[in-house]
Each structure stands twice: as C-alpha cells, then as structure tokens.
Amino acid sequence: MPVLIGDTEYFPDVGPVPYEGPDSDTPLAFKHYDADRVVAGRRMEDHFRFAVAYWHAFRQTGGDPFGPGTISFPWDRAATAEQRARDRMDAAFEFITKLGVPYYCFHDLDLVDEGDTRAETRARLRDIVAYAKEKQEASGARLLWGTANLFSHPRYMNGAATNPDADVVAFAASQLKDAIDATIALGGRGYVFWGGREGYTTLLHTDTKRETEHLARFLTMARDYGRANGFEGVFLIEPKPMEPTKHQYDYDAATVIGFLERHGLADDFKLNLETNHATLAGHAMEHEMQVAADAGMLGSLDANRGDPHNGWDTDQFPTDLTETVRMMLVLLRAGGLQGGGINFDAKVRRTSTDLLDRFHAHIGGMDTFARALVIADDLLRNSDLEAMRAARYASFDAGHGAAFEAGDLTLEALAEIGDRLGEPAQTSGRQERYENLILQHIR
Ligand code: XUL
Ligand code: CO
C-alpha cells in the first residue's frame, strides 16, 4: 500500500510499519500481523479486514465527564470547517497507509463538522466524499462501513428514530439518507446502525411498543432506500445494553436477532458486535459472537475491551489474548465474518497524548488478533478440542438421538425409550480439561 502524505506530514516519526516477526524488539513493528500469511486457507488481511475508526483515531481528544480533551490534533487547526475536514482526511490516509490497514470507517460527522443547515452539512459531506474517493483510489484503502451520528447533537437527546417528536425523526432521516449516499459513493462494504439514544431512561413517559416499531420502520426505510440505490453491502446493527440510555432497545445479540426477524429485516441485516458492549450486557464476547453465528448473522466486529472492574464503556484497545483466542475459535468455526470486518472502536487513554501512541495502540490490537487467530487455528487442527466437543454429542449421531434430531419421534415414542433405558449413566463435562487445552496452545 503506497503511503499517502498530504501537504503536511502529520506523523513524521513513523514510516510504513513493517512485519518483523515474534522475536522483534522494534516497538513500531508487527510481531504477529503478517497481512499475506495464510491461516486456515485465507490471508490474514482477508480474515480480519481491519479498519481504523475515524472517530477515535482522528476526532476524540480525550475529554471525559470531568474534564476537557488532553490531546491536540494538528489537523484540527485550519480556520474553515472545509479545510479542517481535508486536513483530517490527509492525516487519516497517512495513518491508514503507514499502518497498512486496508479499511476505515466513519460517522458522517466525523468527516465534517455539522453546518447551520442540512444543506450546508450536505454540501460539506459531498465535498469530502469526493476527496475521500481520490484518496481511496490513490492508496487502495477502502471503506468498511459508514454510519450517521444520530446521538451527539442535543436534538437527539430523546432519541432519533425513536424520538417522540416526528419532526426529529424526519431530521434524522435526512441525515441517514446522506450517510447512505456517502457510503454508496465510496463503495462501503457495510452500513451500520448503532442506536445511541434509541432506548429509554424512564418507562413513566415512554411508549416502548410505539418506539420500537418506529425503529423498525426507520431501518426498513433505510434498507429499501439503500437497495433501490445500488447498495449491495451488508446492513449492520450494533447491540449495546445501556449507555447513554439506561436501557437501549438493541440490548444484546439475542435481542437484536429477535427484533430483526420479527420485523422482516433478517435477510438484509447482520450484527456488528462490540466486546465492551458484550461486557456491559453481562456476556462474554465469545457468547455474543456464538449467538450471532448460530443465527447466520455474524457480520462484523468492533474490536476493543472493557474494564471488568467498572461498569462503563472504556473502549480500550484489545490486548487480552485469551479472550481473543476464544473469539477467534468462534470466528473460524463460523467460517469467518459475513460481509464486515474488524474495526478498532477503541481509543487511547486520556493520558496517551503523543500522536505515536495511536500507532502503538493499533499495532498491539492487530497483533493480538493475529496471534489469537494462529492459536485458534492450531487448536482446531492440532488438538483434541473439536473431537472432544463432537464426542459429547455422539449419542445424537445414530439411534434414538438421531431420530429425535430429525423430528422422527413423538413425545410418547421418546418417553417409551426413556422408560426402557432407565437412569442414564453420568458423563463428566470435563471443563477443566478444555481450559487446559486452550492454555497449552497459547505459545
Ligand atoms: C458507542 C459505539 C459507537 C458505534 C458506532 O458505544 O460503539 O461508536 O460503534 O456508532
Ligand atoms: Co462500537
């Protein structure tokens, strides 16, 4: 991937990040992520389709509820919004191409600052989309997905699609349409919905039935508009149980799958799962991935991690190897992601104020996934894991187990077999043996 540097070089202290292998001591080099290495029949780059998230990497400056941002971005200094958007995009493509990440993703308002009117914002977006197209063509980097920020502005404080005021829903529709247009224009693989304010803080004033039906209507309109205008990618919906609202309608994978099926959206939508959101829902990420995979809806991942010791969305870079190995086991068994990829919805800490810190963060995240993928593949091919798991269910491969699975037995017939066989023998689940297997292969 050719490195793209604009009028200003924003990261002069780093060149293209090389792969140097596990014995390397070079901080700004990959130890495990080797884009062309084939694992389980696919290049690493194609397994992951890593993406840089525009909002964390080029927008958020470290503000928290207790204080303002701590990080200063040289690409945010120009006098006009139009120039800042271009400078930011120069910085983004320099970062993306130096890191060698094949994709990026954005909210509409990551690319441009919102104007005073819809028309002004639309014009800014069109301008920057044209610029992004040039950058994509020059570098080969592509858009993983686009989305609309329908949660930050105060007008969305009571929700966007689920707002009790129809005028707000209409305003959101205008923003949604432009964001879908931008995604189509840039050849995005997907379009994401994360319902930031689609939920409630109290049931006392909330008609949940009406609101969730409005949400389904909004998604249906988006699907129909996208399909009518040539969008062939995947629509993705990102579960999160809470934060910013007390209860979000897209609570977790199982909730979202039921919602999509109930509203006739299951053929066009898949899930975009995020580790920290799983944590907040009280689930392991592997659980969320398995639920989605079982439904044929494992679409895309937001890579990060939470902090087990507190209850909010810390969006840290993913460096937990064991957790990632478990995730990669689910991914490989499922045959990969359907349509999407893996974007780093993760931010450097508020105290990580050097621009180089975001290189270290992404390198660590990509290496964690690469290492976990190789370990998971080794477990699946060179350990007893799959055979042991299959053996647990062997009684359903023949005889009355197989007849039960095939639906060939009535309850009376199965009960009669139960009466005849009597008390079944006890079989150990051997959980510790499985846990040891995983540990043995982490090397
Ligand atoms: C917020 C979150 C979002 C979505 C995209 O928790 O995860 O950044 O990923 O809107
Ligand atoms: Co996310």
Tab-separated table of C-alpha atoms and ligand atoms in Angstrom:
chain	number	residue	atom	x	y	z
A	1	MET	CA	0.000	0.000	0.000
A	2	PRO	CA	1.611	3.307	-1.057
A	3	VAL	CA	1.977	5.786	1.795
A	4	LEU	CA	-0.112	8.924	1.181
A	5	ILE	CA	1.194	12.147	2.630
A	6	GLY	CA	-0.699	15.391	2.051
A	7	ASP	CA	0.597	18.950	2.222
A	8	THR	CA	1.697	18.354	5.809
A	9	GLU	CA	3.227	15.150	7.157
A	10	TYR	CA	1.383	14.538	10.438
A	11	PHE	CA	3.330	11.519	11.660
A	12	PRO	CA	6.924	12.263	10.550
A	13	ASP	CA	8.413	9.960	13.195
A	14	VAL	CA	6.978	6.806	11.672
A	15	GLY	CA	7.239	5.197	8.258
A	16	PRO	CA	5.376	2.181	6.907
A	17	VAL	CA	5.017	-0.255	9.814
A	18	PRO	CA	6.843	-3.473	8.883
A	19	TYR	CA	6.187	-7.061	9.904
A	20	GLU	CA	9.300	-8.227	11.788
A	21	GLY	CA	8.113	-11.429	13.470
A	22	PRO	CA	7.698	-12.534	17.099
A	23	ASP	CA	11.355	-12.022	18.062
A	24	SER	CA	11.436	-8.365	17.041
A	25	ASP	CA	12.022	-5.739	19.709
A	26	THR	CA	11.079	-2.840	17.432
A	27	PRO	CA	8.156	-1.060	19.100
A	28	LEU	CA	6.627	0.191	15.833
A	29	ALA	CA	6.668	-3.162	14.026
A	30	PHE	CA	4.201	-6.024	13.812
A	31	LYS	CA	5.257	-9.153	15.664
A	32	HIS	CA	2.313	-11.310	14.548
A	33	TYR	CA	0.188	-9.494	11.965
A	34	ASP	CA	1.550	-10.532	8.588
A	35	ALA	CA	-1.080	-9.497	6.021
A	36	ASP	CA	-0.165	-12.134	3.433
A	37	ARG	CA	0.304	-15.074	5.795
A	38	VAL	CA	-2.279	-17.745	5.037
A	39	VAL	CA	-4.112	-19.175	8.066
A	40	ALA	CA	-6.994	-21.620	7.658
A	41	GLY	CA	-6.960	-21.101	3.903
A	42	ARG	CA	-7.207	-17.313	3.927
A	43	ARG	CA	-4.775	-14.391	4.100
A	44	MET	CA	-4.691	-12.683	7.483
A	45	GLU	CA	-5.739	-9.426	5.874
A	46	ASP	CA	-8.851	-11.109	4.456
A	47	HIS	CA	-9.792	-12.821	7.729
A	48	PHE	CA	-9.836	-9.560	9.631
A	49	ARG	CA	-10.414	-6.714	7.170
A	50	PHE	CA	-9.080	-4.372	9.830
A	51	ALA	CA	-10.404	-0.841	9.820
A	52	VAL	CA	-9.339	2.359	11.531
A	53	ALA	CA	-12.256	4.112	13.236
A	54	TYR	CA	-12.260	7.762	12.217
A	55	TRP	CA	-13.969	8.997	15.378
A	56	HIS	CA	-11.483	7.601	17.855
A	57	ALA	CA	-8.331	7.950	15.767
A	58	PHE	CA	-8.834	11.456	14.367
A	59	ARG	CA	-11.619	13.074	16.359
A	60	GLN	CA	-11.739	12.313	20.061
A	61	THR	CA	-9.218	14.269	22.062
A	62	GLY	CA	-9.623	12.617	25.450
A	63	GLY	CA	-12.436	14.580	27.050
A	64	ASP	CA	-14.352	12.856	29.829
A	65	PRO	CA	-17.218	13.931	32.150
A	66	PHE	CA	-14.654	15.504	34.478
A	67	GLY	CA	-12.532	17.485	32.100
A	68	PRO	CA	-11.841	18.550	28.523
A	69	GLY	CA	-9.649	16.881	25.937
A	70	THR	CA	-5.954	16.489	26.615
A	71	ILE	CA	-4.758	15.626	23.123
A	72	SER	CA	-4.129	18.246	20.480
A	73	PHE	CA	-4.573	17.381	16.790
A	74	PRO	CA	-2.522	19.362	14.262
A	75	TRP	CA	-5.132	18.569	11.598
A	76	ASP	CA	-7.817	20.469	13.517
A	77	ARG	CA	-6.232	23.927	13.309
A	78	ALA	CA	-7.340	25.437	9.986
A	79	ALA	CA	-9.759	28.357	10.048
A	80	THR	CA	-12.569	26.832	7.978
A	81	ALA	CA	-14.553	23.621	8.513
A	82	GLU	CA	-13.889	22.632	4.893
A	83	GLN	CA	-10.107	22.884	5.291
A	84	ARG	CA	-10.143	21.078	8.647
A	85	ALA	CA	-12.063	18.218	7.049
A	86	ARG	CA	-9.450	17.932	4.291
A	87	ASP	CA	-6.528	18.160	6.690
A	88	ARG	CA	-8.123	15.493	8.867
A	89	MET	CA	-8.550	13.254	5.858
A	90	ASP	CA	-4.911	13.779	4.870
A	91	ALA	CA	-3.935	12.726	8.390
A	92	ALA	CA	-6.295	9.738	8.242
A	93	PHE	CA	-4.904	8.401	4.978
A	94	GLU	CA	-1.325	8.986	6.120
A	95	PHE	CA	-2.090	6.992	9.278
A	96	ILE	CA	-4.008	4.240	7.469
A	97	THR	CA	-1.375	3.766	4.771
A	98	LYS	CA	1.584	3.841	7.162
A	99	LEU	CA	-0.130	1.240	9.308
A	100	GLY	CA	-1.091	-0.803	6.241
A	101	VAL	CA	-4.703	-1.194	7.368
A	102	PRO	CA	-6.946	-1.988	4.393
A	103	TYR	CA	-10.130	-0.243	5.596
A	104	TYR	CA	-11.513	2.694	7.540
A	105	CYS	CA	-14.971	3.599	8.820
A	106	PHE	CA	-16.751	6.775	9.871
A	107	HIS	CA	-19.840	8.602	11.062
A	108	ASP	CA	-20.940	11.423	8.748
A	109	LEU	CA	-19.977	13.976	11.410
A	110	ASP	CA	-16.501	12.512	11.849
A	111	LEU	CA	-15.760	13.565	8.290
A	112	VAL	CA	-17.239	17.070	8.555
A	113	ASP	CA	-18.428	19.451	11.214
A	114	GLU	CA	-22.172	19.901	11.154
A	115	GLY	CA	-23.264	23.093	9.362
A	116	ASP	CA	-26.028	25.501	10.357
A	117	THR	CA	-28.467	23.871	7.937
A	118	ARG	CA	-28.970	20.423	6.417
A	119	ALA	CA	-27.978	21.887	3.046
A	120	GLU	CA	-24.674	23.171	4.419
A	121	THR	CA	-23.803	19.854	6.049
A	122	ARG	CA	-24.779	18.017	2.862
A	123	ALA	CA	-22.510	20.219	0.738
A	124	ARG	CA	-19.583	19.663	3.123
A	125	LEU	CA	-20.165	15.918	3.072
A	126	ARG	CA	-20.304	15.777	-0.724
A	127	ASP	CA	-17.058	17.715	-0.953
A	128	ILE	CA	-15.186	15.456	1.443
A	129	VAL	CA	-16.615	12.283	-0.111
A	130	ALA	CA	-15.165	13.366	-3.452
A	131	TYR	CA	-11.811	13.904	-1.737
A	132	ALA	CA	-12.028	10.527	0.022
A	133	LYS	CA	-12.677	8.852	-3.319
A	134	GLU	CA	-9.423	10.266	-4.688
A	135	LYS	CA	-7.568	9.103	-1.583
A	136	GLN	CA	-9.075	5.623	-1.766
A	137	GLU	CA	-8.077	5.293	-5.414
A	138	ALA	CA	-4.537	6.516	-4.773
A	139	SER	CA	-3.945	4.212	-1.793
A	140	GLY	CA	-6.154	1.159	-2.314
A	141	ALA	CA	-7.629	1.638	1.178
A	142	ARG	CA	-11.384	1.073	1.249
A	143	LEU	CA	-14.421	1.949	3.309
A	144	LEU	CA	-15.533	-0.845	5.649
A	145	TRP	CA	-18.723	0.948	6.633
A	146	GLY	CA	-20.351	4.294	7.061
A	147	THR	CA	-22.918	5.458	9.587
A	148	ALA	CA	-24.738	8.576	10.723
A	149	ASN	CA	-24.154	10.175	14.085
A	150	LEU	CA	-27.741	10.360	15.326
A	151	PHE	CA	-26.879	10.667	19.003
A	152	SER	CA	-24.459	13.526	19.814
A	153	HIS	CA	-26.459	16.633	18.931
A	154	PRO	CA	-28.894	17.856	21.643
A	155	ARG	CA	-31.802	17.495	19.180
A	156	TYR	CA	-31.391	13.729	19.575
A	157	MET	CA	-31.489	13.761	23.365
A	158	ASN	CA	-34.800	11.840	23.316
A	159	GLY	CA	-33.707	9.541	20.502
A	160	ALA	CA	-33.501	9.730	16.709
A	161	ALA	CA	-35.680	7.027	15.099
A	162	THR	CA	-37.446	6.508	18.445
A	163	ASN	CA	-37.910	10.193	19.279
A	164	PRO	CA	-41.479	11.018	20.398
A	165	ASP	CA	-41.374	14.061	18.074
A	166	ALA	CA	-41.960	13.171	14.402
A	167	ASP	CA	-40.008	16.276	13.314
A	168	VAL	CA	-36.854	14.897	14.906
A	169	VAL	CA	-37.388	11.557	13.156
A	170	ALA	CA	-37.661	13.419	9.843
A	171	PHE	CA	-34.470	15.365	10.532
A	172	ALA	CA	-32.715	12.092	11.345
A	173	ALA	CA	-34.000	10.617	8.085
A	174	SER	CA	-32.377	13.453	6.167
A	175	GLN	CA	-29.047	12.757	7.843
A	176	LEU	CA	-29.447	8.987	7.345
A	177	LYS	CA	-30.129	9.376	3.626
A	178	ASP	CA	-26.988	11.479	3.132
A	179	ALA	CA	-24.879	8.996	5.102
A	180	ILE	CA	-26.161	6.096	2.994
A	181	ASP	CA	-25.400	8.113	-0.161
A	182	ALA	CA	-21.861	8.765	1.092
A	183	THR	CA	-21.383	5.069	1.869
A	184	ILE	CA	-22.604	4.055	-1.586
A	185	ALA	CA	-20.419	6.673	-3.295
A	186	LEU	CA	-17.337	5.325	-1.505
A	187	GLY	CA	-18.126	1.662	-2.170
A	188	GLY	CA	-18.613	0.850	1.530
A	189	ARG	CA	-18.932	-2.834	2.370
A	190	GLY	CA	-21.489	-2.085	5.048
A	191	TYR	CA	-23.758	0.465	6.662
A	192	VAL	CA	-24.005	0.462	10.476
A	193	PHE	CA	-26.761	1.371	12.888
A	194	TRP	CA	-25.763	1.928	16.463
A	195	GLY	CA	-28.809	3.299	18.247
A	196	GLY	CA	-27.042	5.617	20.629
A	197	ARG	CA	-30.151	7.245	22.070
A	198	GLU	CA	-32.659	4.628	20.920
A	199	GLY	CA	-33.831	3.481	24.308
A	200	TYR	CA	-35.264	4.998	27.447
A	201	THR	CA	-34.294	6.445	30.790
A	202	THR	CA	-37.754	6.001	32.364
A	203	LEU	CA	-40.788	3.958	31.382
A	204	LEU	CA	-43.035	6.572	33.005
A	205	HIS	CA	-43.065	8.660	29.821
A	206	THR	CA	-42.048	6.003	27.264
A	207	ASP	CA	-44.279	4.027	24.884
A	208	THR	CA	-41.816	1.230	24.150
A	209	LYS	CA	-44.078	-0.557	21.671
A	210	ARG	CA	-44.500	2.545	19.555
A	211	GLU	CA	-40.820	3.467	19.784
A	212	THR	CA	-39.519	0.045	18.764
A	213	GLU	CA	-41.975	-0.046	15.873
A	214	HIS	CA	-40.646	3.346	14.778
A	215	LEU	CA	-37.124	1.943	14.950
A	216	ALA	CA	-38.123	-0.976	12.725
A	217	ARG	CA	-39.823	1.414	10.281
A	218	PHE	CA	-36.685	3.596	10.130
A	219	LEU	CA	-34.438	0.591	9.433
A	220	THR	CA	-36.862	-0.711	6.816
A	221	MET	CA	-36.819	2.658	5.031
A	222	ALA	CA	-33.023	2.662	5.110
A	223	ARG	CA	-32.888	-0.873	3.723
A	224	ASP	CA	-35.352	-0.040	0.941
A	225	TYR	CA	-33.571	3.203	0.035
A	226	GLY	CA	-30.151	1.562	0.044
A	227	ARG	CA	-31.239	-1.378	-2.076
A	228	ALA	CA	-33.090	0.880	-4.541
A	229	ASN	CA	-29.946	2.977	-4.953
A	230	GLY	CA	-27.448	0.224	-5.615
A	231	PHE	CA	-26.174	-0.572	-2.136
A	232	GLU	CA	-25.253	-4.256	-2.199
A	233	GLY	CA	-23.336	-4.326	1.066
A	234	VAL	CA	-24.470	-5.535	4.435
A	235	PHE	CA	-26.632	-3.526	6.831
A	236	LEU	CA	-25.286	-3.949	10.339
A	237	ILE	CA	-26.860	-3.314	13.689
A	238	GLU	CA	-24.719	-2.925	16.782
A	239	PRO	CA	-26.123	-4.181	20.088
A	240	LYS	CA	-25.442	-2.307	23.311
A	241	PRO	CA	-27.444	-2.726	26.525
A	242	MET	CA	-27.090	0.708	28.121
A	243	GLU	CA	-25.077	3.946	27.982
A	244	PRO	CA	-26.043	6.559	27.022
A	245	THR	CA	-29.632	5.491	27.783
A	246	LYS	CA	-30.475	3.405	30.829
A	247	HIS	CA	-31.919	0.694	28.600
A	248	GLN	CA	-31.150	0.516	24.890
A	249	TYR	CA	-33.519	-1.340	22.604
A	250	ASP	CA	-30.606	-3.150	20.878
A	251	TYR	CA	-29.667	-4.750	24.194
A	252	ASP	CA	-27.613	-7.737	23.038
A	253	ALA	CA	-27.209	-10.149	20.125
A	254	ALA	CA	-30.184	-12.330	21.046
A	255	THR	CA	-32.485	-9.312	21.458
A	256	VAL	CA	-31.432	-7.826	18.130
A	257	ILE	CA	-31.828	-11.097	16.227
A	258	GLY	CA	-35.392	-11.459	17.548
A	259	PHE	CA	-36.130	-7.844	16.588
A	260	LEU	CA	-34.750	-8.260	13.046
A	261	GLU	CA	-36.710	-11.466	12.496
A	262	ARG	CA	-39.937	-10.006	13.878
A	263	HIS	CA	-39.739	-7.044	11.523
A	264	GLY	CA	-38.696	-8.811	8.305
A	265	LEU	CA	-35.157	-7.413	8.319
A	266	ALA	CA	-33.175	-10.610	8.868
A	267	ASP	CA	-32.203	-11.074	5.210
A	268	ASP	CA	-30.505	-7.688	4.877
A	269	PHE	CA	-29.103	-7.069	8.347
A	270	LYS	CA	-26.346	-8.786	10.266
A	271	LEU	CA	-24.790	-7.966	13.616
A	272	ASN	CA	-21.866	-5.706	14.347
A	273	LEU	CA	-20.675	-6.906	17.749
A	274	GLU	CA	-18.509	-4.981	20.158
A	275	THR	CA	-16.547	-6.523	23.014
A	276	ASN	CA	-17.147	-3.719	25.511
A	277	HIS	CA	-20.882	-3.772	24.773
A	278	ALA	CA	-20.919	-7.511	25.470
A	279	THR	CA	-19.213	-6.833	28.802
A	280	LEU	CA	-21.870	-4.249	29.693
A	281	ALA	CA	-24.609	-6.752	28.800
A	282	GLY	CA	-23.092	-9.244	31.212
A	283	HIS	CA	-21.911	-11.501	28.398
A	284	ALA	CA	-18.550	-12.688	27.160
A	285	MET	CA	-17.805	-11.503	23.613
A	286	GLU	CA	-17.490	-15.135	22.537
A	287	HIS	CA	-21.089	-15.608	23.721
A	288	GLU	CA	-22.332	-12.703	21.621
A	289	MET	CA	-20.387	-13.971	18.606
A	290	GLN	CA	-21.698	-17.500	19.043
A	291	VAL	CA	-25.314	-16.310	19.306
A	292	ALA	CA	-24.858	-14.324	16.073
A	293	ALA	CA	-23.014	-17.159	14.311
A	294	ASP	CA	-25.733	-19.663	15.235
A	295	ALA	CA	-28.277	-17.375	13.565
A	296	GLY	CA	-26.066	-16.871	10.481
A	297	MET	CA	-25.658	-13.207	11.413
A	298	LEU	CA	-22.011	-12.802	12.436
A	299	GLY	CA	-21.414	-9.740	10.298
A	300	SER	CA	-18.678	-7.524	11.726
A	301	LEU	CA	-16.790	-6.717	14.926
A	302	ASP	CA	-15.924	-3.551	16.832
A	303	ALA	CA	-12.654	-4.514	18.465
A	304	ASN	CA	-11.923	-3.207	21.924
A	305	ARG	CA	-12.140	-4.313	25.521
A	306	GLY	CA	-13.827	-3.076	28.656
A	307	ASP	CA	-12.598	-2.997	32.186
A	308	PRO	CA	-14.016	-5.786	34.346
A	309	HIS	CA	-13.701	-3.578	37.412
A	310	ASN	CA	-16.050	-0.821	36.353
A	311	GLY	CA	-19.359	-0.560	34.571
A	312	TRP	CA	-18.852	1.756	31.643
A	313	ASP	CA	-17.675	1.754	28.084
A	314	THR	CA	-13.927	2.320	28.377
A	315	ASP	CA	-13.223	1.318	24.738
A	316	GLN	CA	-9.666	0.205	25.411
A	317	PHE	CA	-7.554	-1.383	22.723
A	318	PRO	CA	-7.924	-5.172	22.643
A	319	THR	CA	-4.872	-6.799	24.195
A	320	ASP	CA	-6.436	-9.696	26.085
A	321	LEU	CA	-5.005	-12.711	24.261
A	322	THR	CA	-7.085	-15.417	25.942
A	323	GLU	CA	-10.327	-13.563	25.300
A	324	THR	CA	-9.333	-13.033	21.671
A	325	VAL	CA	-8.419	-16.722	21.217
A	326	ARG	CA	-11.935	-17.661	22.348
A	327	MET	CA	-13.354	-15.130	19.888
A	328	MET	CA	-11.222	-16.486	17.045
A	329	LEU	CA	-12.412	-20.031	17.789
A	330	VAL	CA	-15.978	-18.845	17.193
A	331	LEU	CA	-14.927	-16.904	14.093
A	332	LEU	CA	-13.099	-19.828	12.478
A	333	ARG	CA	-15.831	-22.334	13.300
A	334	ALA	CA	-18.374	-19.939	11.758
A	335	GLY	CA	-16.325	-19.720	8.551
A	336	GLY	CA	-15.486	-16.029	9.022
A	337	LEU	CA	-17.337	-12.739	9.155
A	338	GLN	CA	-20.265	-12.245	6.824
A	339	GLY	CA	-19.651	-9.084	4.881
A	340	GLY	CA	-17.950	-6.964	7.516
A	341	GLY	CA	-14.536	-6.754	9.124
A	342	ILE	CA	-12.880	-5.702	12.356
A	343	ASN	CA	-12.658	-2.027	13.199
A	344	PHE	CA	-10.917	-0.587	16.203
A	345	ASP	CA	-13.703	1.120	18.104
A	346	ALA	CA	-11.069	1.802	20.713
A	347	LYS	CA	-9.391	4.913	21.995
A	348	VAL	CA	-6.023	5.607	23.501
A	349	ARG	CA	-6.178	6.675	27.143
A	350	ARG	CA	-6.636	10.334	28.020
A	351	THR	CA	-3.068	10.392	29.253
A	352	SER	CA	-1.645	8.980	25.996
A	353	THR	CA	-1.023	12.377	24.491
A	354	ASP	CA	1.661	11.644	21.884
A	355	LEU	CA	0.383	11.067	18.359
A	356	LEU	CA	2.616	7.997	18.196
A	357	ASP	CA	0.540	6.367	20.950
A	358	ARG	CA	-2.211	5.662	18.445
A	359	PHE	CA	0.239	3.720	16.289
A	360	HIS	CA	1.296	1.621	19.278
A	361	ALA	CA	-2.369	1.023	20.129
A	362	HIS	CA	-3.359	-0.239	16.683
A	363	ILE	CA	-0.228	-2.355	16.306
A	364	GLY	CA	-0.963	-4.047	19.643
A	365	GLY	CA	-4.578	-4.659	18.699
A	366	MET	CA	-3.752	-6.110	15.286
A	367	ASP	CA	-1.010	-8.304	16.742
A	368	THR	CA	-3.394	-9.604	19.407
A	369	PHE	CA	-5.907	-10.705	16.774
A	370	ALA	CA	-3.221	-12.179	14.525
A	371	ARG	CA	-1.676	-14.170	17.337
A	372	ALA	CA	-5.088	-15.339	18.548
A	373	LEU	CA	-6.079	-16.436	15.044
A	374	VAL	CA	-2.965	-18.609	14.688
A	375	ILE	CA	-3.540	-20.146	18.134
A	376	ALA	CA	-7.217	-20.827	17.429
A	377	ASP	CA	-6.372	-22.423	14.095
A	378	ASP	CA	-3.741	-24.583	15.827
A	379	LEU	CA	-6.307	-25.617	18.448
A	380	LEU	CA	-8.851	-26.571	15.806
A	381	ARG	CA	-6.379	-28.557	13.698
A	382	ASN	CA	-3.797	-29.929	16.122
A	383	SER	CA	-5.593	-30.570	19.374
A	384	ASP	CA	-8.369	-32.840	20.580
A	385	LEU	CA	-10.718	-29.873	21.020
A	386	GLU	CA	-13.072	-30.489	18.087
A	387	ALA	CA	-13.088	-34.263	18.561
A	388	MET	CA	-13.826	-33.918	22.275
A	389	ARG	CA	-16.671	-31.494	21.624
A	390	ALA	CA	-18.128	-33.708	18.877
A	391	ALA	CA	-17.870	-36.755	21.127
A	392	ARG	CA	-20.070	-35.065	23.745
A	393	TYR	CA	-22.934	-35.175	21.243
A	394	ALA	CA	-22.142	-38.555	19.639
A	395	SER	CA	-25.324	-40.113	21.045
A	396	PHE	CA	-27.277	-37.926	18.607
A	397	ASP	CA	-25.391	-39.290	15.595
A	398	ALA	CA	-27.298	-42.571	15.488
A	399	GLY	CA	-30.194	-44.429	17.068
A	400	HIS	CA	-32.886	-42.589	19.016
A	401	GLY	CA	-30.682	-39.464	19.300
A	402	ALA	CA	-30.577	-39.113	15.514
A	403	ALA	CA	-34.292	-39.906	15.238
A	404	PHE	CA	-35.029	-37.189	17.843
A	405	GLU	CA	-32.919	-34.630	15.941
A	406	ALA	CA	-34.637	-35.494	12.669
A	407	GLY	CA	-38.067	-34.960	14.226
A	408	ASP	CA	-38.991	-38.611	13.663
A	409	LEU	CA	-40.131	-39.289	17.234
A	410	THR	CA	-43.257	-38.233	19.090
A	411	LEU	CA	-43.010	-37.419	22.758
A	412	GLU	CA	-44.697	-40.759	23.512
A	413	ALA	CA	-42.114	-42.672	21.472
A	414	LEU	CA	-39.166	-40.877	23.096
A	415	ALA	CA	-40.687	-41.294	26.559
A	416	GLU	CA	-41.048	-45.028	25.943
A	417	ILE	CA	-37.317	-45.215	25.105
A	418	GLY	CA	-36.597	-43.274	28.297
A	419	ASP	CA	-38.683	-45.705	30.318
A	420	ARG	CA	-36.896	-48.681	28.776
A	421	LEU	CA	-33.355	-47.334	29.256
A	422	GLY	CA	-33.949	-46.016	32.769
A	423	GLU	CA	-31.454	-43.879	34.692
A	424	PRO	CA	-28.714	-42.661	32.281
A	425	ALA	CA	-25.024	-43.038	33.089
A	426	GLN	CA	-23.310	-39.896	34.440
A	427	THR	CA	-20.984	-38.165	31.943
A	428	SER	CA	-18.408	-35.585	33.004
A	429	GLY	CA	-18.365	-32.231	31.175
A	430	ARG	CA	-14.567	-32.061	31.730
A	431	GLN	CA	-14.468	-28.260	31.620
A	432	GLU	CA	-11.004	-28.066	33.182
A	433	ARG	CA	-9.592	-30.393	30.536
A	434	TYR	CA	-10.879	-27.997	27.847
A	435	GLU	CA	-9.480	-24.973	29.674
A	436	ASN	CA	-6.083	-26.637	29.901
A	437	LEU	CA	-6.134	-27.383	26.184
A	438	ILE	CA	-6.532	-23.703	25.406
A	439	LEU	CA	-3.659	-22.800	27.742
A	440	GLN	CA	-1.397	-25.473	26.246
A	441	HIS	CA	-1.777	-23.960	22.811
A	442	ILE	CA	-1.149	-20.346	23.823
A	443	ARG	CA	2.511	-20.251	22.896
B	1	XUL	C1	-20.616	3.536	21.014
B	1	XUL	C2	-20.182	2.798	19.820
B	1	XUL	C3	-20.223	3.543	18.542
B	1	XUL	C4	-20.557	2.692	17.373
B	1	XUL	C5	-20.710	3.445	16.075
B	1	XUL	O1	-20.582	2.803	22.162
B	1	XUL	O2	-19.782	1.672	19.908
B	1	XUL	O3	-19.007	4.188	18.370
B	1	XUL	O4	-19.591	1.715	17.164
B	1	XUL	O5	-21.692	4.418	16.134
B	2	CO	CO	-18.935	0.359	18.542
